[in-house]
XYZ file of C-alpha atoms in Angstrom:
662
model
C 45.548 49.411 75.977
C 44.254 52.754 75.064
C 45.312 51.785 71.010
C 42.756 48.350 71.234
C 39.879 49.820 71.138
C 40.833 52.399 68.417
C 42.136 49.698 66.984
C 39.455 47.312 66.445
C 37.130 49.747 65.330
C 39.288 51.099 62.595
C 38.899 47.273 61.532
C 34.607 47.336 61.951
C 34.198 50.085 59.863
C 36.489 49.230 57.436
C 34.146 45.199 57.818
C 32.266 46.818 57.768
C 32.604 50.460 54.919
C 34.461 46.928 52.884
C 30.450 44.734 53.047
C 28.334 47.975 52.475
C 30.791 48.283 49.167
C 30.329 44.277 48.137
C 26.201 43.885 49.167
C 26.246 47.318 46.872
C 27.985 45.741 44.078
C 25.996 42.951 44.195
C 23.573 45.021 44.311
C 24.815 47.954 40.918
C 25.738 44.122 39.252
C 21.466 41.920 39.719
C 20.273 45.597 38.693
C 22.498 45.674 35.733
C 21.621 41.698 35.201
C 16.900 42.132 35.171
C 17.479 45.850 33.190
C 20.223 45.443 29.821
C 20.957 41.799 30.026
C 17.110 39.394 30.566
C 14.829 42.450 30.824
C 13.652 41.827 27.112
C 13.110 38.718 29.032
C 11.222 39.762 32.614
C 9.178 42.686 29.804
C 8.077 40.010 27.773
C 6.628 37.238 30.833
C 5.331 41.210 32.219
C 3.564 41.631 28.794
C 2.849 37.609 29.515
C 0.307 38.595 32.846
C -0.620 41.883 32.025
C -1.221 41.024 28.137
C -3.559 39.014 25.614
C -3.251 39.229 22.369
C -6.169 37.749 19.460
C -4.594 37.324 15.900
C -7.728 37.956 13.666
C -8.349 38.308 10.210
C -10.043 41.740 7.832
C -12.071 41.281 5.694
C -11.921 39.613 3.048
C -12.043 41.282 -1.209
C -14.408 41.467 -2.118
C -15.866 39.037 -5.488
C -17.965 40.998 -8.622
C -19.372 39.485 -11.026
C -18.530 41.604 -14.633
C -20.687 44.226 -13.872
C -20.371 44.807 -10.194
C -22.554 42.765 -8.493
C -21.334 42.203 -4.859
C -21.148 37.636 -5.411
C -19.051 37.377 -2.521
C -18.208 40.224 0.553
C -17.906 40.105 4.126
C -19.131 41.408 7.515
C -18.882 41.844 11.023
C -20.523 38.821 13.562
C -19.644 38.541 16.709
C -18.094 35.790 18.251
C -16.883 34.920 22.027
C -14.176 33.527 23.639
C -13.253 32.659 27.548
C -10.401 33.784 29.301
C -10.646 30.657 32.178
C -8.113 31.413 34.959
C -10.545 33.894 35.791
C -13.582 32.672 35.877
C -14.976 30.847 39.403
C -18.059 28.310 38.519
C -16.685 26.349 35.308
C -19.290 25.076 34.978
C -22.524 27.657 35.972
C -20.890 29.334 33.266
C -21.056 26.593 30.185
C -24.476 26.028 32.023
C -25.365 29.671 30.309
C -23.264 29.805 27.326
C -24.961 26.766 26.215
C -28.415 27.841 27.081
C -27.357 31.528 24.426
C -25.293 29.564 21.703
C -27.595 26.410 21.653
C -24.046 24.501 22.262
C -23.926 21.439 23.996
C -23.009 22.222 27.309
C -21.145 19.496 28.291
C -18.010 20.949 25.300
C -18.572 24.836 25.860
C -17.191 22.493 30.131
C -15.215 20.750 28.903
C -12.869 23.220 26.398
C -13.116 25.513 29.268
C -11.481 22.448 31.782
C -8.922 22.207 29.018
C -7.378 25.289 28.686
C -5.438 27.748 30.377
C -5.761 31.487 29.334
C -7.914 31.576 26.012
C -10.358 29.033 24.457
C -12.910 30.050 22.140
C -17.085 29.218 22.621
C -18.244 30.385 19.903
C -17.449 31.655 16.516
C -20.075 34.039 14.514
C -22.807 34.398 16.217
C -26.159 35.958 15.713
C -27.081 39.315 17.257
C -29.355 38.534 18.966
C -27.353 36.138 20.764
C -24.475 38.758 20.431
C -27.013 40.694 22.932
C -27.869 37.623 25.419
C -24.255 36.997 25.565
C -23.754 39.932 26.540
C -26.295 40.210 29.056
C -24.915 37.346 31.437
C -22.327 39.506 32.023
C -20.192 36.464 33.389
C -16.243 37.711 34.455
C -14.192 35.963 32.106
C -16.497 36.040 29.246
C -15.944 38.560 26.367
C -17.421 39.243 23.143
C -15.005 40.233 19.555
C -16.050 40.803 16.285
C -14.138 39.126 13.384
C -15.062 39.188 9.984
C -17.704 36.817 8.190
C -17.670 35.392 4.578
C -21.804 36.097 3.349
C -22.585 35.195 -0.357
C -25.844 37.999 -0.334
C -26.970 35.326 -3.803
C -27.148 32.136 -1.812
C -26.686 28.958 -4.474
C -25.581 31.170 -7.204
C -22.919 30.596 -9.323
C -21.458 28.492 -6.210
C -19.516 25.433 -6.771
C -17.398 28.394 -9.081
C -17.272 30.852 -5.583
C -16.599 28.178 -3.262
C -16.135 28.958 1.002
C -13.875 30.055 3.675
C -13.322 28.473 6.981
C -14.176 30.156 10.428
C -10.883 31.408 10.389
C -10.829 33.065 6.742
C -9.446 30.961 4.955
C -10.123 29.955 1.827
C -11.533 26.044 1.875
C -13.295 25.687 -1.896
C -12.820 27.584 -5.155
C -11.764 30.793 -6.664
C -11.343 31.811 -3.057
C -8.838 28.763 -2.475
C -7.560 29.428 -5.744
C -6.776 32.479 -4.790
C -7.058 33.005 -0.638
C -3.320 34.987 -1.580
C -4.547 37.983 -3.166
C -7.808 38.339 -0.518
C -6.773 37.455 3.455
C -5.316 40.075 3.302
C -2.238 40.573 6.604
C -3.640 39.551 9.819
C -4.331 41.933 12.813
C -3.497 41.415 17.095
C -6.469 41.987 18.945
C -4.706 43.406 22.378
C -6.439 44.845 25.773
C -4.872 45.337 28.970
C -4.974 43.139 33.123
C -4.148 44.318 36.571
C -2.076 42.671 38.562
C -5.891 40.503 39.894
C -5.807 39.759 35.956
C -8.995 42.673 35.687
C -9.328 43.851 32.305
C -7.834 48.326 32.568
C -9.348 48.721 29.205
C -11.383 47.219 25.881
C -9.888 45.992 23.107
C -7.499 47.303 20.399
C -6.675 46.910 16.383
C -3.358 46.517 16.535
C -2.547 46.577 12.449
C 0.507 44.128 11.844
C 1.241 44.376 8.175
C -0.172 46.552 5.893
C -4.397 47.883 5.368
C -5.653 46.998 2.584
C -3.363 44.997 0.834
C -5.737 42.556 0.030
C -7.567 42.901 -3.308
C -10.676 42.320 -4.475
C -11.385 40.196 -7.728
C -13.829 40.844 -10.395
C -14.861 38.026 -12.949
C -16.695 37.489 -16.401
C -19.298 36.061 -14.510
C -22.586 38.028 -15.617
C -24.606 37.039 -12.905
C -27.910 37.840 -15.324
C -26.414 34.781 -17.334
C -26.253 32.458 -14.625
C -29.474 33.421 -12.608
C -30.558 32.088 -16.319
C -28.609 29.313 -16.371
C -29.079 27.805 -12.904
C -32.550 28.541 -12.705
C -33.416 26.228 -16.550
C -30.934 23.267 -14.483
C -32.756 23.268 -11.481
C -36.091 22.852 -13.754
C -34.838 20.203 -16.124
C -32.768 18.225 -13.300
C -36.541 18.143 -12.263
C -38.905 17.741 -15.634
C -36.637 14.546 -16.563
C -35.852 13.200 -13.203
C -32.394 13.408 -13.238
C -29.392 12.992 -11.139
C -28.865 16.549 -12.157
C -26.236 18.136 -14.672
C -24.383 21.202 -16.058
C -24.224 23.962 -18.051
C -21.346 26.387 -19.594
C -21.063 29.192 -20.823
C -18.972 31.508 -22.788
C -17.312 34.157 -25.238
C -16.208 32.064 -28.346
C -14.407 36.008 -28.951
C -12.572 36.373 -25.878
C -12.711 32.641 -23.614
C -14.592 34.098 -20.919
C -17.155 32.061 -19.443
C -19.714 34.530 -18.572
C -22.097 31.162 -16.333
C -20.782 28.170 -15.334
C -23.423 26.305 -13.222
C -23.961 22.605 -11.886
C -26.926 20.319 -10.441
C -27.194 20.194 -7.131
C -26.210 23.393 -6.236
C -24.423 24.295 -3.640
C -25.654 27.603 -1.100
C -21.084 28.156 0.564
C -23.092 30.358 3.578
C -24.189 26.458 4.430
C -20.760 25.328 3.698
C -20.983 22.871 6.967
C -24.409 21.631 6.354
C -24.178 19.911 2.834
C -22.947 17.465 1.334
C -18.640 17.138 -0.003
C -20.572 15.844 -3.622
C -22.621 19.579 -3.640
C -19.732 21.222 -2.983
C -17.287 19.886 -6.283
C -18.075 21.526 -9.521
C -18.284 18.754 -11.288
C -17.694 21.187 -14.809
C -14.071 20.170 -14.086
C -14.024 17.706 -12.138
C -16.025 15.280 -13.702
C -14.825 13.856 -16.834
C -17.364 11.890 -19.023
C -17.345 10.443 -22.171
C -18.683 12.722 -24.590
C -20.432 10.535 -27.294
C -21.434 12.434 -30.745
C -20.485 15.733 -29.370
C -17.077 14.704 -30.302
C -18.183 13.941 -33.597
C -17.564 17.956 -35.155
C -14.312 17.580 -34.262
C -13.678 14.404 -36.101
C -14.734 15.470 -39.079
C -13.411 19.218 -38.514
C -10.608 17.560 -38.607
C -11.065 14.794 -41.461
C -11.750 18.458 -43.534
C -8.580 19.633 -42.877
C -7.301 17.134 -43.861
C -8.480 17.254 -47.502
C -10.006 12.963 -46.695
C -13.139 14.180 -46.887
C -15.408 17.081 -48.601
C -19.715 17.815 -47.283
C -20.910 16.447 -50.586
C -18.930 12.619 -50.106
C -21.396 9.488 -49.765
C -20.329 6.693 -47.681
C -22.298 3.437 -47.555
C -23.963 3.712 -43.330
C -24.474 -0.383 -43.774
C -28.632 -0.777 -43.013
C -27.649 0.008 -39.240
C -24.922 -2.737 -38.287
C -20.737 -2.246 -39.281
C -18.375 -4.656 -38.271
C -15.161 -3.832 -37.137
C -12.600 -6.393 -36.561
C -14.034 -7.904 -33.387
C -16.750 -5.736 -33.371
C -20.781 -4.635 -34.131
C -21.148 -1.383 -34.732
C -24.803 0.021 -34.605
C -26.879 3.404 -35.090
C -28.352 5.235 -32.088
C -31.596 4.293 -30.504
C -31.289 0.893 -34.085
C -31.313 2.849 -36.589
C -31.299 2.192 -39.847
C -29.449 4.443 -42.534
C -28.202 4.172 -46.476
C -25.809 6.337 -48.707
C -25.115 9.449 -46.608
C -23.249 12.439 -47.159
C -20.761 14.159 -44.620
C -23.337 16.382 -43.971
C -25.624 14.246 -43.855
C -23.640 11.364 -40.813
C -23.472 14.868 -38.685
C -27.437 16.633 -38.980
C -28.930 13.042 -38.463
C -25.396 11.803 -35.879
C -24.663 8.423 -37.654
C -22.145 5.684 -35.372
C -21.687 4.301 -38.409
C -20.766 6.914 -41.704
C -18.159 8.839 -38.615
C -16.450 5.068 -38.163
C -15.776 5.846 -42.169
C -14.973 8.903 -41.286
C -12.204 7.791 -38.715
C -11.190 5.013 -41.107
C -9.832 7.119 -43.380
C -8.873 10.145 -41.174
C -5.928 7.642 -39.462
C -5.983 7.294 -36.324
C -2.477 9.190 -35.533
C -3.576 11.617 -37.113
C -6.802 11.824 -35.361
C -5.314 11.664 -32.082
C -3.128 14.416 -32.939
C -6.042 16.845 -33.454
C -7.694 15.947 -30.740
C -5.376 16.782 -28.147
C -5.191 20.012 -30.165
C -8.363 20.842 -30.289
C -7.349 20.665 -25.679
C -7.969 17.126 -25.059
C -6.901 14.757 -22.382
C -5.086 18.087 -20.491
C -6.335 20.292 -18.976
C -7.740 24.062 -20.082
C -5.632 26.163 -16.997
C -8.758 27.477 -16.021
C -8.589 29.726 -13.020
C -10.144 27.384 -10.590
C -8.869 24.383 -8.489
C -9.477 20.963 -9.133
C -9.276 20.698 -13.081
C -8.779 17.615 -14.088
C -6.848 16.577 -17.592
C -10.105 13.413 -18.713
C -8.226 10.729 -20.588
C -6.934 10.166 -23.938
C -4.277 6.964 -24.413
C -1.533 7.147 -26.593
C -2.470 6.407 -30.062
C -0.554 3.802 -30.121
C -2.053 2.174 -28.524
C -5.364 2.076 -29.556
C -6.165 -0.609 -31.500
C -8.864 0.004 -34.605
C -11.241 -0.454 -32.854
C -10.342 2.104 -30.179
C -10.088 3.951 -33.110
C -13.431 3.279 -34.071
C -14.979 3.814 -30.787
C -13.799 7.806 -29.908
C -15.569 8.217 -33.315
C -18.894 8.524 -31.526
C -17.723 9.910 -28.151
C -16.418 6.335 -26.770
C -13.856 4.581 -24.884
C -12.452 8.842 -24.857
C -13.476 11.140 -21.491
C -14.002 15.185 -21.428
C -14.597 17.634 -18.544
C -17.556 20.836 -19.597
C -14.712 23.328 -20.144
C -12.422 21.421 -22.517
C -16.173 19.778 -24.788
C -17.668 24.151 -24.282
C -13.611 25.254 -25.747
C -13.197 23.340 -28.040
C -16.058 24.080 -30.139
C -15.510 28.548 -28.956
C -12.749 27.206 -32.238
C -14.584 26.230 -34.034
C -17.261 28.613 -33.805
C -13.910 31.885 -33.525
C -12.382 30.773 -36.998
C -10.357 28.011 -35.740
C -8.701 29.366 -33.317
C -8.649 27.514 -29.509
C -8.641 30.319 -27.086
C -7.556 30.251 -23.007
C -10.494 30.702 -20.874
C -10.478 32.866 -18.194
C -13.121 33.365 -15.434
C -11.103 35.949 -13.453
C -11.101 39.747 -15.651
C -9.088 41.483 -13.129
C -8.353 42.676 -9.109
C -8.520 44.997 -8.025
C -7.492 47.428 -5.070
C -9.327 48.523 -2.039
C -9.976 51.858 -4.190
C -11.451 50.294 -7.173
C -8.005 50.725 -8.375
C -7.030 47.309 -11.366
C -3.987 46.289 -10.592
C -3.796 43.247 -12.918
C -6.391 42.589 -16.376
C -6.525 39.688 -17.916
C -6.203 39.872 -21.824
C -8.273 37.581 -24.818
C -5.325 34.934 -24.973
C -5.162 32.732 -27.843
C -3.673 28.721 -27.230
C -3.285 28.093 -31.437
C -4.745 27.476 -34.253
C -6.466 24.307 -34.527
C -7.634 24.873 -38.166
C -8.256 27.115 -40.952
C -11.616 29.819 -41.199
C -11.752 28.260 -43.880
C -12.974 24.741 -42.175
C -14.278 26.504 -39.400
C -16.727 28.148 -41.286
C -17.766 25.238 -43.153
C -18.382 23.047 -39.842
C -20.688 26.392 -38.690
C -22.902 25.069 -41.709
C -23.149 21.473 -41.259
C -23.848 22.638 -38.032
C -25.818 24.911 -38.447
C -27.680 21.560 -40.673
C -28.261 19.961 -37.680
C -30.633 22.176 -35.985
C -31.676 23.638 -38.308
C -33.363 21.608 -41.783
C -35.641 18.983 -41.298
C -34.741 15.499 -39.371
C -31.786 17.503 -37.636
C -31.418 15.904 -33.801
C -31.035 19.462 -32.894
C -33.789 20.755 -34.119
C -35.591 21.403 -30.637
C -32.814 24.438 -29.949
C -33.519 26.257 -32.865
C -34.219 30.343 -32.404
C -36.396 32.533 -34.468
C -35.176 35.209 -36.709
C -31.968 33.918 -34.978
C -29.448 30.965 -36.456
C -27.829 27.623 -34.611
C -25.404 26.347 -34.995
C -25.022 22.946 -32.754
C -24.726 19.151 -31.682
C -26.726 16.508 -29.836
C -25.086 13.757 -27.693
C -26.674 10.701 -25.814
C -23.638 8.461 -23.722
C -23.694 5.679 -22.497
C -22.052 5.183 -18.348
C -20.030 2.979 -18.157
C -21.332 -0.122 -15.214
C -18.563 -1.086 -14.038
C -20.418 -4.318 -11.783
C -21.392 -5.566 -15.469
C -18.383 -4.671 -17.518
C -19.859 -3.278 -20.159
C -21.989 0.465 -20.969
C -25.549 0.684 -19.464
C -27.793 1.753 -21.607
C -30.263 2.700 -18.553
C -27.735 5.193 -17.443
C -27.319 7.860 -19.779
C -25.541 11.325 -20.401
C -27.750 14.049 -22.478
C -26.101 16.547 -24.321
C -26.397 19.768 -26.414
C -23.986 22.654 -27.262
C -23.964 24.777 -29.416
C -23.504 28.653 -30.131
C -25.409 31.561 -32.146
C -25.429 33.789 -34.386
C -23.760 30.966 -36.159
C -22.605 33.863 -38.253
C -21.453 35.833 -36.250
C -21.498 34.078 -32.441
C -21.738 36.127 -29.573
C -22.309 32.767 -27.444
C -21.324 28.761 -27.013
C -23.059 27.123 -23.905
C -23.223 23.657 -23.492
C -25.732 21.507 -21.312
C -25.656 18.676 -19.979
C -28.240 16.146 -18.029
C -27.327 13.643 -15.860
C -29.146 10.019 -15.534
C -31.935 11.850 -16.191
C -35.130 9.156 -16.254
C -37.639 10.833 -19.289
C -36.156 11.871 -22.126
C -33.203 10.211 -22.787
C -31.863 11.408 -25.226
C -29.498 15.034 -26.014
C -32.082 16.532 -28.583
C -35.346 16.706 -25.698
C -33.555 16.735 -22.382
C -30.804 19.707 -22.812
C -31.749 20.746 -26.347
C -35.290 22.224 -24.622
C -32.747 23.581 -22.231
C -30.379 25.049 -24.544
C -33.124 26.971 -26.277
C -34.669 27.800 -23.617
C -31.198 29.629 -22.282
C -30.789 31.455 -25.132
C -34.317 33.123 -25.821
C -33.469 35.072 -22.867
C -30.307 35.750 -22.968
C -31.841 37.411 -27.160
C -34.059 39.470 -24.475
C -31.373 40.732 -22.637
C -28.563 40.788 -25.384
C -30.717 42.522 -28.200
C -29.291 45.131 -29.463
C -25.796 44.003 -29.180
C -26.661 40.893 -30.693
C -24.819 40.553 -34.558
C -22.343 42.748 -33.907
C -18.623 42.319 -34.114
C -16.690 43.377 -31.931
C -13.342 45.156 -32.189
C -10.410 43.340 -33.306
C -6.492 43.125 -32.794
C -3.672 41.154 -34.382
C -2.603 38.562 -32.505
C 0.389 36.007 -32.203
C 0.030 32.700 -31.724
C 2.308 30.241 -30.483
C 2.751 28.865 -34.482
C 3.628 32.626 -36.402
C 1.039 32.878 -38.016
C -0.591 36.061 -37.834
C -4.403 36.086 -37.762
C -7.221 37.923 -36.523
C -8.804 37.742 -33.006
C -11.422 39.564 -31.356
C -9.966 41.241 -28.355
C -11.361 43.033 -25.778
C -12.358 46.798 -26.365
C -9.651 48.811 -26.656
C -9.819 52.201 -24.899
C -11.168 55.892 -26.252
C -8.717 57.571 -28.177
C -8.063 61.056 -26.941
C -9.220 63.569 -28.257
C -7.836 65.061 -31.475
C -6.411 61.874 -31.809
C -6.557 60.276 -35.962
C -10.404 58.619 -34.195
C -11.569 62.292 -35.380
C -10.897 61.549 -39.344
C -13.754 58.342 -38.748
C -15.815 61.429 -36.691
C -16.157 63.513 -39.865
C -16.955 60.543 -42.412
C -20.373 58.568 -42.780
C -21.072 55.318 -40.757
C -21.839 52.114 -42.456
C -25.223 50.837 -41.265
C -24.808 47.741 -43.407
C -25.770 44.658 -41.790
C -26.946 46.286 -38.638
C -30.330 46.078 -36.990
C -32.854 48.469 -36.318
C -32.194 49.295 -32.968
C -28.353 49.214 -33.452
C -28.746 52.158 -36.154
C -30.605 54.723 -34.340
C -28.455 53.527 -31.230
C -25.101 54.399 -33.867
C -27.107 57.394 -35.645
C -26.867 58.331 -31.674
C -24.079 58.070 -30.839
C -22.754 60.112 -33.911
C -24.736 62.614 -33.449
C -27.109 62.472 -36.721
C -30.708 62.109 -38.384
C -31.360 58.777 -39.293
C -34.735 57.793 -41.259
C -35.135 53.678 -41.416
C -37.077 52.089 -44.442
C -38.511 48.594 -43.803
C -37.887 46.369 -41.271
C -35.006 43.230 -40.761
C -30.906 44.070 -40.870
C -29.813 47.329 -43.015
C -29.284 46.322 -46.756
C -27.418 49.811 -48.417
C -27.625 53.813 -47.016
C -28.082 56.867 -48.500
C -25.594 59.040 -48.205
C -22.964 55.945 -48.545
C -20.676 54.831 -45.796
C -17.208 57.187 -46.157
C -19.426 60.053 -47.744
C -17.940 63.328 -45.191
C -21.005 64.452 -43.110
C -20.362 67.886 -43.830
C -23.155 69.029 -45.303
C -25.133 65.566 -44.251
C -26.453 64.829 -41.011
C -28.617 62.254 -41.940
C -29.248 59.503 -43.142
C -32.264 57.291 -44.832
C -31.371 53.749 -44.008
C -33.151 50.890 -46.030
C -33.896 47.275 -43.887
C -35.339 44.000 -45.326
C -35.478 40.113 -43.351
C -33.887 38.887 -46.709
C -37.537 37.073 -48.259
């Protein structure tokens, strides 16, 4: 009997040990499963319960003008967000937040109701509003600072700069074109919570990418010129009761855009309330018939091909000339008899232009139009550029060739027109227009710099000089259509234009709706500035010489006052190859200063050449060399003693004679 209890007891012990062994193995397996096999999953779930993350973008790179003035920067602004799961009374919270932020109470309540753990209440509020939100002390409502784009000059170059959305993404203009460079890497904002969801610590930033990775832009724009251009354009639009207008100022030697203005103006600080039409950069997005501003390119092509000379005479038919089934008239019903090519440009004769196009021929004319850059994008670094409209020459009728000769039946953009004129000003070489000078990093170090880029030679330097002389007559001679653009003591080369707009309802060109323009460059002998002024649908002064030419003159006078020491200076040049394979002489940006002891030392040891300089330029050049200078007369330097190239040893002074050439 004693053996049975012992066996039963041993069986019980063995069973319990086996059961404990199974339970222990199950516990070990469960721990292994939780910690090893599914550890990452549960860790992620735990972090979701106790930590929240919000992705924000850092401050964008700055946009500067060529002189270092900030055109676009970022400032920190407070934004309000909420965790609806921690708000007990959604209606009361919505009412209090609506009273402070100005947002509709209903919209806030709906946002809180449909969101689980996160929703924005108001973005980028004022400091005063942020202080009021803080004083509400609402559970589940928080403030966070995020960068807000700020344009300190308001409307200045607004359409060129573009604007930035709430999530730091560029939406128009340069902000959109270079968004990837300006935007930088996003950051995460983290905060912890306990089991009841209460905040354990204030938000802290945790970078997900490299810091300071965004770049800043330095533009070719000069804010002083831009301001002068915009002010004059605004005044002209008001004076003529026009629909709007645009102006571009370009350096013909480098292709740099110094100013690009549109009217109506646009303030990117208030982009949300602006009309969509005002945000558009019309200087690159709109095409139009150029009218008589197109005539110089016809004459340049005819001169280059040798089919006409400046002195060739054409019968302008006393104001009426029939081609095929169309009769052409002069603008403003003027009547001209026999005119030379020079006079055809000076008086802007439509019939004379038609007869020149007949001698040139449609195929050659079309080729030069393309070579001047029309019918194709200039590829300036701005979004939205269009190529204009240029039909194949094979589709031109005889009448089409005639109308294109005086700028109808072809559509161009403002940037094309100013670039083409710059080719004439730049000895016949078309330059790539550009508006971005370089990229710089957070330390101001240059990352990439854009250099002047020649596109092609369009006409010879000789033809360009002949065209310059004729265009100078348009402005400077009695009876020229551009006389209202003339400057005192500075020669201007230019051309007026008045283009009728096509009325699609009536299917004909309108006599009431016109675009008036003036394009020109100065000084004629050494062009520094090329400018196009275009006024859209003026109600008063409906001719280019009346509406646009005075604007050109006013802006040019301001430029001369600002840059007088540099007007007429010859910039450093360098040889570059262009795609035709011919070597040409092109203006470039100033070269780096040679190191001490380099070959430049020879140039320092001889008397500089002051001839052709103004008094101010000569004084400045002498000061740079450490020379004493004696000035006689006024105007431009015509002679000097000692002569240029004389060794400076023993000669630390120079007498320079000046004359106005009268």
